[in-house]
């Protein structure tokens, strides 16, 4: 194949993926099964690995996140990002509608109506159809540059669908949020619990390490535009959003055109009915006058437009009493305080417990035993304490103190920033139970039927201690347990046997390494290809920090896990007991002798690609990128306006190469 053919084929794959992405995320109508998407994605990834000269920043493969930032830089908004006036009652809505009609001197008005999603406002700038910058709202005038993080959100197009009408500069505005399902899933998977979807979204988007953001289920819905240059948009709010949708930008499915306050009210009551079933949390609905010239004529008062209103929904909160605080011990020993509450109905469900997250949460909210507290259901599911009603506090309220020993195994408890942690490790049965549960779960080793109740019995009766013991289980040990019989015992043993055939990625995930989710486990598997290589690696932390998509925090955790002798013993026993990995290396990279096995440091600006892309290309060819020069560095790649690294490289005797040489090497030419 000639270079031109390859580049055309790559372009074809990208366009296909872009179209499927649009169908899946924006239209919500998947065109192909996930497996087909994955196959084409892999084909593109393989081609880009083989021919890195064709990687471009708008490729669907470039969403894994990049080198961590030191801090966010500031972005000045060309047009300020405003907020909305709130209305709480029918009267507030009537006033808003009347004032607008009087000012415009019209009898009747058309509005767009859409949900007010509880997330974070963001501005995203496209130039020539390519995403070039994203910023938070900040104070409305100056926000923070979160481009790296926004690029990892799959439903946000890196490139708009081809259309000659797209303005040269198009700034869109909308809400980044986490769906209720995404939030619940994240909280279940990670040791760090977020109080609600909004906090989870905020915490995820403000990560300096974008590889962390890439793992979070963030979504985006556009509700308006900012700066536009060299191009025009329709003259109604509704048509503008429809046009953006046509270009690949997600908008609210619930967007509707309504007339007058009666139409608004009808929309409000429909949304109120649907609230529980909406995939995201909302705190209101937003009405905007549809005609843009009317919007311009009405203008703004202080920082809110006169042409829009946020009609707030009633908060779903209830009052109840906190009877006790109990401690739960998680998989990694982190202690989570849980509030036992006098049962109360919230949004149609009886709530008896609420998580108190950690010591800081209890302190900040000044929560005491016997207090009266307001409860709401975060993500409309997880009950949380919103506030304490101090006016109802009585003399019998009691401050809570974390125990100094684990309530399960009595090991000493240590404090790590805002978390308390049991030091018992494998000697703590709570930790053992949870790590076994994680190991057996569907996305890990998928041992069907091995659930919480059974694991509890197996651990409490000392039949098993670690995950490795599962593979020594005998029929007679199972058959007499509660809720077990001949058939179920046989089924469990069969499920355990079946689980032996797995993939390296799933196996690594099942080990329950702190902070290592499915995606990171798969990245590790792709990088090392075999378990032996991981076990034989002498400095895993260092080796993994430079892998694209891993980042510092997780590489530390990987290093700590594999340095632990008990963990290594368990892994060895699992392998001895017959765990096997089905997959082969994901892509066999053509041996590039200049790059494979070499350590590179980059300095200055490259003309043909960003540093991030250069790093990605080097890694995909088996090389490594480091941030600091040392004697171990093989080559310093020197771009424009290189700093003092050249002098340092000379001192250390590190060879340096210019950009044309580097490009030749990427193509595997000398
Ligand atoms: S319009 C000039 N529309 O609410 C209009 N905002 O209270 C500015 N929000 O900062 C915003 N859904 O984060 C608009 N459909 C929607 C919205 C929405 C959520 C948020 C947004 C904004 C805040 C204003």
XYZ file of C-alpha atoms and ligand atoms in Angstrom:
694
model
C 0.000 0.000 0.000
C 1.271 3.479 -0.766
C 1.315 6.202 1.858
C -1.636 7.799 0.135
C -3.669 4.603 0.244
C -2.918 4.107 3.926
C -3.823 7.657 4.762
C -7.071 7.345 2.798
C -7.951 4.104 4.543
C -7.210 5.646 7.941
C -9.442 8.587 7.035
C -12.187 6.190 6.009
C -12.015 4.350 9.343
C -12.052 7.631 11.253
C -15.112 8.829 9.368
C -16.907 5.563 10.035
C -16.097 5.730 13.755
C -17.079 9.375 13.887
C -20.420 8.547 12.298
C -21.049 5.624 14.673
C -20.046 7.738 17.619
C -22.535 10.383 16.534
C -25.265 7.769 16.063
C -24.537 6.274 19.477
C -23.978 9.356 21.629
C -25.861 12.158 19.921
C -28.699 10.435 18.094
C -28.939 7.682 20.692
C -29.509 5.221 17.819
C -26.519 2.890 17.576
C -25.872 1.866 13.975
C -23.637 -1.122 14.673
C -23.074 -3.437 17.638
C -20.330 -2.426 20.111
C -18.204 -5.321 18.882
C -18.082 -3.888 15.362
C -17.170 -0.447 16.687
C -14.403 -2.024 18.785
C -13.101 -3.989 15.818
C -12.819 -0.947 13.551
C -11.378 1.101 16.419
C -8.711 -1.555 16.905
C -7.963 -1.618 13.193
C -7.461 2.148 13.241
C -5.319 1.944 16.370
C -3.156 -0.736 14.775
C -2.717 1.315 11.618
C -1.861 4.436 13.572
C 0.634 2.441 15.606
C 2.259 1.146 12.452
C 2.116 4.453 10.627
C 2.341 7.078 13.339
C 2.973 9.814 10.801
C -0.778 9.728 10.124
C -1.945 10.202 13.729
C -3.971 13.385 14.076
C -5.414 15.029 17.138
C -9.022 14.607 15.974
C -8.723 10.836 15.612
C -11.179 8.861 17.800
C -8.126 7.081 19.241
C -6.841 10.299 20.804
C -9.200 10.389 23.760
C -7.190 8.587 26.421
C -5.839 11.675 28.145
C -2.339 13.082 28.192
C 0.554 14.177 30.372
C -0.691 15.540 33.737
C -0.813 19.318 34.102
C 0.833 21.306 36.907
C -2.170 23.595 37.086
C -4.996 24.804 34.849
C -4.279 27.878 32.777
C -6.817 30.668 32.575
C -9.089 31.397 29.643
C -10.840 34.726 29.124
C -14.352 34.284 27.723
C -14.858 36.545 24.685
C -18.538 36.734 25.584
C -19.292 36.376 29.289
C -20.857 33.133 30.523
C -23.990 34.236 32.265
C -26.229 32.673 34.828
C -30.005 32.452 34.956
C -32.684 34.135 37.016
C -34.590 31.633 39.111
C -38.331 31.289 39.460
C -39.950 29.051 42.037
C -43.679 29.547 41.616
C -46.286 29.875 38.897
C -46.416 33.546 39.776
C -42.687 33.990 39.148
C -43.199 32.467 35.701
C -46.203 34.689 34.991
C -44.193 37.802 35.979
C -41.310 36.806 33.752
C -43.600 36.198 30.774
C -45.579 39.413 31.324
C -42.466 41.615 31.645
C -40.991 40.159 28.448
C -44.225 40.652 26.498
C -44.572 44.229 27.729
C -41.019 45.125 26.755
C -41.373 43.524 23.332
C -44.884 44.829 22.942
C -46.343 41.471 21.899
C -49.383 39.486 22.997
C -47.887 36.062 22.939
C -44.401 34.510 23.043
C -42.778 31.306 21.916
C -40.255 29.649 24.225
C -37.871 26.751 24.087
C -38.153 24.565 27.153
C -35.430 22.166 28.296
C -34.286 20.450 31.489
C -31.855 22.260 33.770
C -29.296 19.561 34.237
C -27.347 19.623 37.480
C -23.764 19.698 36.240
C -21.139 22.253 35.273
C -21.255 24.882 32.579
C -18.569 24.610 29.921
C -17.618 26.487 26.805
C -16.146 24.565 23.878
C -14.474 26.277 20.959
C -14.297 24.817 17.458
C -12.085 26.344 14.775
C -12.609 25.087 11.236
C -14.746 22.355 12.776
C -11.999 21.087 15.107
C -12.253 21.192 18.895
C -9.425 23.491 19.979
C -10.311 24.697 23.452
C -12.667 24.021 26.341
C -13.068 26.103 29.460
C -15.028 26.144 32.677
C -17.366 29.008 33.464
C -15.187 30.298 36.318
C -16.470 33.696 37.405
C -18.239 34.127 34.055
C -15.429 36.249 32.579
C -12.413 34.049 33.210
C -12.525 30.280 33.385
C -9.997 27.479 33.407
C -8.607 25.623 30.420
C -9.924 22.058 30.614
C -9.319 21.125 26.977
C -7.343 17.957 27.764
C -10.130 16.681 29.987
C -13.001 17.600 27.700
C -11.302 15.773 24.826
C -11.742 12.537 26.766
C -15.571 12.859 26.879
C -16.778 10.519 24.174
C -20.003 12.263 23.207
C -18.213 15.556 22.506
C -17.053 15.565 18.891
C -13.358 16.304 18.368
C -14.342 17.191 14.829
C -17.759 18.376 13.708
C -19.559 16.463 10.996
C -18.564 17.850 7.594
C -20.753 20.765 6.613
C -19.812 23.869 4.692
C -22.097 26.032 6.788
C -20.109 25.593 10.003
C -18.714 28.995 11.056
C -14.903 29.260 11.114
C -15.111 29.885 14.822
C -17.958 28.318 16.740
C -18.129 28.389 20.506
C -20.779 26.182 22.029
C -21.957 26.195 25.624
C -23.562 23.502 27.645
C -23.519 21.325 30.703
C -21.043 18.582 31.555
C -22.637 16.065 33.876
C -22.651 12.491 35.054
C -25.735 10.381 34.474
C -27.382 8.762 37.491
C -26.313 5.344 36.192
C -22.741 6.488 35.557
C -22.533 7.993 39.037
C -23.851 4.863 40.751
C -21.500 2.691 38.771
C -18.497 4.906 39.559
C -19.326 5.010 43.255
C -19.710 1.265 43.336
C -16.395 0.702 41.591
C -14.198 3.245 43.280
C -13.145 3.464 46.870
C -13.597 7.229 46.759
C -17.310 7.941 47.106
C -18.871 11.062 45.645
C -21.866 12.608 47.350
C -23.899 13.135 44.178
C -23.569 13.167 40.377
C -22.781 16.879 40.329
C -19.835 16.536 42.715
C -18.644 13.508 40.803
C -18.743 15.461 37.534
C -17.007 18.463 39.103
C -14.298 16.307 40.667
C -13.758 14.491 37.382
C -13.493 17.546 35.172
C -11.076 19.322 37.519
C -8.482 16.539 37.381
C -4.996 17.678 36.457
C -4.366 14.162 35.205
C -6.665 13.787 32.198
C -6.167 10.018 32.132
C -8.272 10.007 35.321
C -10.995 12.043 33.617
C -10.948 9.587 30.706
C -12.108 6.836 33.079
C -15.101 8.786 34.364
C -18.524 8.473 32.734
C -18.942 12.135 31.808
C -21.522 13.408 29.367
C -22.393 16.688 27.745
C -25.496 18.451 26.514
C -25.325 21.717 24.596
C -27.823 24.495 25.336
C -26.462 27.520 23.519
C -23.677 29.286 21.666
C -21.023 31.883 22.466
C -18.713 33.527 19.968
C -19.346 32.963 16.248
C -17.035 34.192 13.473
C -17.318 33.926 9.713
C -20.603 32.170 9.582
C -24.220 32.552 10.553
C -26.689 30.574 12.570
C -30.490 30.501 12.306
C -32.444 33.192 14.120
C -34.293 31.058 16.638
C -32.953 29.251 19.692
C -34.681 26.054 18.616
C -33.228 26.030 15.109
C -29.756 26.905 16.390
C -29.802 23.828 18.611
C -31.194 21.659 15.811
C -28.393 22.901 13.545
C -25.730 22.107 16.132
C -27.276 18.669 16.521
C -26.934 18.153 12.770
C -23.233 18.951 13.093
C -22.789 16.223 15.706
C -23.326 18.088 18.980
C -25.574 16.458 21.598
C -28.596 18.471 22.699
C -31.345 17.619 25.198
C -33.796 15.048 23.877
C -36.426 16.774 25.985
C -36.010 20.107 24.131
C -39.428 21.436 23.097
C -41.055 24.518 21.651
C -43.888 25.832 23.814
C -46.148 28.870 23.697
C -46.844 31.301 26.532
C -46.808 30.526 30.212
C -49.426 27.802 29.829
C -47.110 25.877 27.499
C -44.250 26.410 29.958
C -46.336 25.150 32.872
C -47.463 22.100 30.975
C -43.843 21.286 30.126
C -42.886 21.800 33.779
C -45.472 19.347 35.042
C -44.528 16.767 32.416
C -40.872 16.966 33.426
C -41.807 16.793 37.100
C -43.626 13.523 36.387
C -40.686 12.169 34.397
C -38.055 13.325 36.879
C -37.360 9.931 38.477
C -36.961 8.285 35.087
C -34.703 10.873 33.484
C -31.154 9.529 33.051
C -29.658 12.615 34.770
C -30.422 14.760 37.817
C -32.169 18.037 37.179
C -32.932 20.943 39.449
C -35.351 22.759 37.184
C -36.419 23.520 33.652
C -35.182 26.436 31.556
C -37.407 28.559 29.323
C -35.801 30.784 26.698
C -37.554 33.162 24.322
C -37.177 31.460 20.982
C -36.637 34.413 18.687
C -33.017 35.624 18.789
C -33.887 39.219 17.807
C -36.276 39.284 20.775
C -33.446 38.019 22.975
C -31.169 40.796 21.717
C -33.870 43.392 22.273
C -34.408 42.281 25.864
C -30.728 42.070 26.809
C -29.437 41.416 30.326
C -29.781 42.611 33.876
C -26.556 42.255 35.816
C -25.365 38.734 34.971
C -28.588 37.113 33.789
C -30.571 37.440 30.570
C -34.086 38.927 30.616
C -35.093 36.363 27.981
C -34.574 33.213 30.039
C -35.850 31.767 33.287
C -34.813 28.743 35.344
C -38.008 27.341 36.840
C -36.796 25.372 39.843
C -38.230 21.990 40.772
C -38.993 21.228 44.405
C -36.058 19.646 46.187
C -36.675 16.016 47.076
C -35.799 16.265 50.738
C -37.247 14.788 53.929
C -36.561 15.197 57.610
C -35.632 12.273 59.843
C -33.528 11.372 62.882
C -30.049 9.874 62.934
C -30.137 6.963 65.371
C -26.582 5.674 65.160
C -23.369 5.769 63.152
C -21.878 2.440 62.107
C -18.624 1.656 60.339
C -18.245 -0.344 57.128
C -14.848 -1.648 56.036
C -14.163 -1.590 52.281
C -11.994 -3.724 50.019
C -8.870 -1.676 50.642
C -9.584 -1.174 54.338
C -11.060 2.304 54.018
C -13.668 2.881 56.726
C -16.967 4.375 55.654
C -19.270 5.723 58.340
C -22.926 4.933 57.694
C -25.890 6.699 59.289
C -28.709 4.533 60.610
C -31.878 6.561 60.251
C -35.439 6.420 61.462
C -37.100 5.045 58.299
C -38.526 7.766 56.068
C -40.110 7.887 52.588
C -38.094 9.922 50.063
C -39.356 10.061 46.466
C -41.401 6.897 46.949
C -38.677 4.780 48.585
C -38.111 3.966 52.265
C -34.711 5.184 53.381
C -33.064 3.646 56.453
C -29.343 4.284 55.868
C -27.250 7.054 54.384
C -23.555 7.113 53.716
C -21.567 9.685 55.677
C -18.580 9.321 53.318
C -15.675 10.175 55.648
C -14.622 12.057 58.749
C -14.475 15.432 56.968
C -18.055 15.091 55.772
C -19.265 14.508 59.336
C -17.187 17.410 60.610
C -18.139 19.877 57.881
C -21.834 19.219 58.329
C -21.419 18.884 62.108
C -23.468 15.685 62.121
C -24.098 14.165 65.571
C -25.920 11.057 66.724
C -29.585 11.813 67.569
C -29.602 14.907 65.330
C -32.495 15.663 63.013
C -31.251 15.659 59.457
C -32.532 16.493 55.952
C -32.223 13.538 53.610
C -32.265 13.468 49.849
C -31.505 10.789 47.301
C -28.378 11.628 45.327
C -28.671 10.509 41.723
C -32.264 9.933 42.807
C -31.011 6.704 44.338
C -28.303 6.995 46.994
C -29.635 8.551 50.198
C -27.487 11.348 51.561
C -27.633 13.793 54.433
C -27.958 17.313 53.073
C -27.909 19.194 56.367
C -28.466 19.049 60.099
C -31.389 20.981 61.525
C -29.560 22.720 64.352
C -32.728 24.277 65.746
C -33.941 20.748 66.564
C -30.693 19.607 68.220
C -31.261 18.352 71.750
C -29.003 17.736 74.761
C -28.690 14.070 73.950
C -26.881 14.729 70.639
C -23.528 12.968 70.616
C -20.395 13.718 68.601
C -19.002 10.761 66.705
C -15.427 9.630 67.058
C -13.739 7.217 64.722
C -12.617 4.080 66.550
C -8.880 3.532 66.913
C -9.234 -0.181 66.099
C -11.049 -1.891 63.261
C -14.542 -2.973 64.398
C -14.108 -6.186 62.376
C -10.553 -7.378 63.019
C -9.377 -5.088 65.795
C -6.248 -4.042 63.863
C -5.095 -0.475 64.464
C -6.646 2.211 62.291
C -4.521 4.848 60.595
C -5.586 8.140 59.068
C -4.730 8.937 55.433
C -5.816 12.498 54.625
C -9.580 12.475 55.162
C -9.867 8.679 55.233
C -9.404 6.240 58.069
C -8.031 2.881 57.094
C -7.811 -0.510 58.773
C -4.236 -1.809 58.707
C -5.350 -5.447 58.900
C -5.042 -6.187 55.153
C -5.642 -9.880 54.537
C -6.110 -10.517 58.244
C -9.278 -8.375 58.150
C -12.199 -10.549 57.132
C -14.202 -7.575 55.834
C -11.434 -6.705 53.399
C -11.045 -10.336 52.397
C -14.753 -10.737 51.738
C -14.917 -7.637 49.590
C -11.835 -8.464 47.570
C -13.246 -11.946 46.892
C -16.562 -10.401 45.881
C -14.774 -8.084 43.488
C -12.698 -10.952 42.089
C -15.821 -13.018 41.378
C -17.847 -10.146 39.911
C -19.123 -10.167 36.342
C -16.584 -7.785 34.856
C -13.725 -9.508 36.684
C -13.482 -13.331 36.771
C -17.232 -13.687 36.297
C -17.879 -16.558 38.720
C -21.603 -16.954 38.385
C -23.437 -17.620 41.657
C -20.569 -16.676 43.970
C -22.260 -13.748 45.670
C -22.052 -11.814 48.917
C -23.949 -14.320 51.101
C -21.919 -17.318 50.007
C -18.599 -15.505 50.318
C -19.576 -14.380 53.803
C -20.138 -17.981 54.885
C -16.974 -19.238 53.222
C -14.838 -16.610 54.921
C -16.584 -16.733 58.315
C -16.270 -20.522 58.437
C -12.630 -20.167 57.433
C -13.108 -22.377 54.375
C -11.383 -19.822 52.201
C -9.117 -16.950 53.066
C -8.064 -15.473 49.763
C -9.179 -15.636 46.147
C -6.568 -18.311 45.466
C -8.412 -20.722 47.813
C -11.475 -20.604 45.558
C -9.741 -22.931 43.143
C -9.141 -25.557 45.869
C -12.809 -25.648 46.948
C -14.319 -29.134 47.223
C -17.907 -30.247 46.756
C -18.228 -31.390 50.381
C -17.149 -27.976 51.650
C -19.952 -26.274 49.754
C -22.849 -28.669 49.955
C -23.646 -28.164 53.619
C -23.650 -24.385 53.604
C -26.866 -22.375 54.022
C -28.873 -22.015 50.828
C -26.710 -24.648 49.127
C -27.585 -28.053 47.767
C -26.121 -30.660 45.429
C -26.997 -28.774 42.269
C -25.979 -25.328 43.401
C -22.678 -26.658 44.774
C -21.974 -28.304 41.424
C -22.919 -25.152 39.584
C -20.560 -23.049 41.673
C -17.694 -25.474 41.136
C -18.370 -25.447 37.411
C -18.482 -21.637 37.380
C -15.145 -21.551 39.210
C -13.694 -23.979 36.695
C -15.032 -21.902 33.779
C -13.483 -18.759 35.204
C -10.002 -20.200 34.733
C -10.084 -19.221 31.080
C -9.858 -15.477 31.085
C -7.896 -12.596 29.619
C -4.912 -10.856 31.159
C -6.885 -7.595 31.288
C -9.767 -9.137 33.240
C -7.378 -10.940 35.549
C -5.498 -7.732 36.367
C -8.808 -5.983 37.013
C -9.999 -8.795 39.263
C -6.981 -8.412 41.556
C -8.607 -5.241 42.881
C -5.534 -3.037 42.673
C -6.405 0.341 44.107
C -7.576 2.818 41.447
C -7.238 0.249 38.640
C -10.493 -0.075 36.770
C -11.247 -2.188 33.737
C -9.774 0.264 31.231
C -6.477 0.723 33.038
C -6.188 -3.018 33.552
C -6.603 -3.495 29.804
C -4.027 -0.785 29.052
C -1.596 -2.627 31.358
C -2.347 -5.920 29.644
C -1.747 -4.376 26.225
C 1.497 -2.830 27.359
C 3.039 -5.866 29.044
C 1.317 -8.568 27.013
C 2.167 -11.275 29.562
C 1.844 -11.634 33.321
C 5.474 -12.768 33.574
C 6.645 -9.430 32.223
C 4.682 -7.623 34.902
C 5.978 -9.885 37.652
C 9.552 -9.620 36.380
C 9.544 -5.855 35.942
C 11.946 -4.404 38.512
C 10.502 -0.894 38.663
C 6.825 -1.131 37.786
C 5.970 2.305 39.105
C 8.476 3.962 36.839
C 7.685 1.754 33.878
C 3.956 2.414 34.101
C 3.997 6.199 34.694
C 4.930 6.764 31.089
C 2.234 4.568 29.607
C -0.336 6.701 27.883
C -3.571 6.521 29.882
C -2.093 5.508 33.258
C -0.745 8.549 35.094
C 1.224 8.984 38.316
C -1.354 8.068 40.918
C -2.212 4.730 39.396
C 1.365 3.775 38.578
C 2.192 4.193 42.262
C -0.657 1.930 43.195
C 0.439 -0.684 40.629
C 3.999 -0.578 41.993
C 2.847 -0.985 45.599
C 0.530 -3.854 44.744
C 3.085 -5.944 42.873
C 5.819 -5.225 45.421
C 3.734 -6.849 48.109
C 4.894 -10.414 48.800
C 1.437 -11.695 49.840
C -0.071 -10.394 46.621
C 2.634 -12.103 44.581
C 2.056 -15.383 46.383
C -1.662 -15.210 45.700
C -1.042 -14.515 42.005
C 1.414 -17.423 41.782
C -1.083 -19.782 43.390
C -3.838 -18.648 41.038
C -1.631 -19.407 38.066
C -0.595 -22.762 39.528
C -4.273 -23.555 40.014
C -4.839 -23.219 36.294
C -5.770 -19.641 35.400
C -4.991 -19.144 31.720
C -5.039 -16.150 29.441
C -6.648 -16.461 26.071
C -5.518 -13.389 24.270
C -2.292 -12.760 22.472
C -0.602 -9.419 22.141
C -3.082 -6.889 20.924
C -0.975 -5.584 18.064
C 2.377 -6.774 16.972
C 4.325 -3.628 16.437
C 6.814 -3.773 13.654
C 10.220 -3.640 15.237
C 11.478 -0.114 15.094
C 15.099 -0.373 16.101
C 15.625 3.345 16.655
C 12.707 3.691 19.011
C 11.885 0.330 20.614
C 13.454 0.027 24.038
C 14.868 3.569 23.984
C 14.151 6.336 26.451
C 13.333 9.743 24.957
C 13.037 13.205 26.453
C 11.390 16.004 24.496
C 12.264 19.688 24.623
C 10.916 22.718 22.758
C 7.971 22.781 20.362
C 7.626 20.319 17.521
C 6.222 21.535 14.203
C 4.418 18.437 13.071
C 2.711 17.264 16.251
C 2.144 18.035 19.884
C 4.413 16.564 22.539
C 1.565 14.407 23.643
C 1.247 12.904 20.169
C 4.986 12.413 19.938
C 4.865 10.568 23.257
C 2.018 8.410 22.081
C 3.874 7.512 18.877
C 7.077 6.656 20.708
C 5.219 4.441 23.144
C 3.256 2.731 20.447
C 6.566 1.777 18.851
C 7.892 0.344 22.078
C 9.906 3.341 23.252
C 9.528 5.326 26.453
C 9.159 8.993 27.177
C 10.462 10.589 30.307
C 10.137 14.131 31.565
C 13.596 14.336 33.080
C 16.992 13.962 31.504
C 19.310 11.467 33.115
C 22.186 9.216 32.160
C 19.596 6.598 31.249
C 18.072 8.845 28.554
C 18.985 7.657 25.074
C 17.870 10.643 23.008
C 16.775 14.215 23.511
C 14.370 15.305 20.765
C 14.950 18.990 20.166
C 12.106 21.136 18.866
C 11.923 24.914 18.335
C 12.846 27.261 21.161
C 14.373 24.488 23.195
C 15.466 25.507 26.689
C 18.390 24.592 28.870
C 17.855 20.868 28.401
C 20.352 20.902 25.477
C 23.188 22.039 27.746
C 22.201 19.429 30.315
C 22.078 16.712 27.657
C 25.565 17.680 26.500
C 26.843 17.438 30.045
C 25.289 14.005 30.517
C 26.511 12.839 27.134
C 22.943 12.248 25.876
C 22.668 12.289 22.108
C 20.151 14.708 20.627
C 18.149 14.523 17.450
C 16.140 17.108 15.529
C 12.557 16.817 14.382
C 13.240 15.641 10.783
C 15.391 12.807 12.136
C 12.701 11.884 14.631
C 10.090 11.789 11.844
C 12.348 9.550 9.775
C 12.762 7.233 12.734
C 9.027 7.063 13.204
C 8.786 5.854 9.641
C 11.479 3.360 10.479
C 14.022 4.873 8.093
C 17.608 5.651 9.060
S -28.569 28.792 29.818
C -27.476 32.912 29.216
N -29.667 26.416 29.777
O -27.548 26.631 34.861
C -27.918 31.582 29.604
N -28.186 26.912 31.553
O -28.038 29.000 36.518
C -26.973 30.848 30.460
N -27.810 25.064 33.105
O -24.407 28.146 34.432
C -27.271 29.473 30.774
N -29.098 23.613 32.087
O -24.586 25.612 34.155
C -28.846 27.235 30.430
N -30.660 24.351 29.575
C -29.851 25.166 30.224
C -29.162 24.758 31.398
C -28.347 25.677 32.036
C -28.279 23.813 33.110
C -26.911 25.629 34.130
C -25.671 26.275 33.565
C -25.670 27.692 34.030
C -26.610 27.631 35.205
C -27.288 28.970 35.366
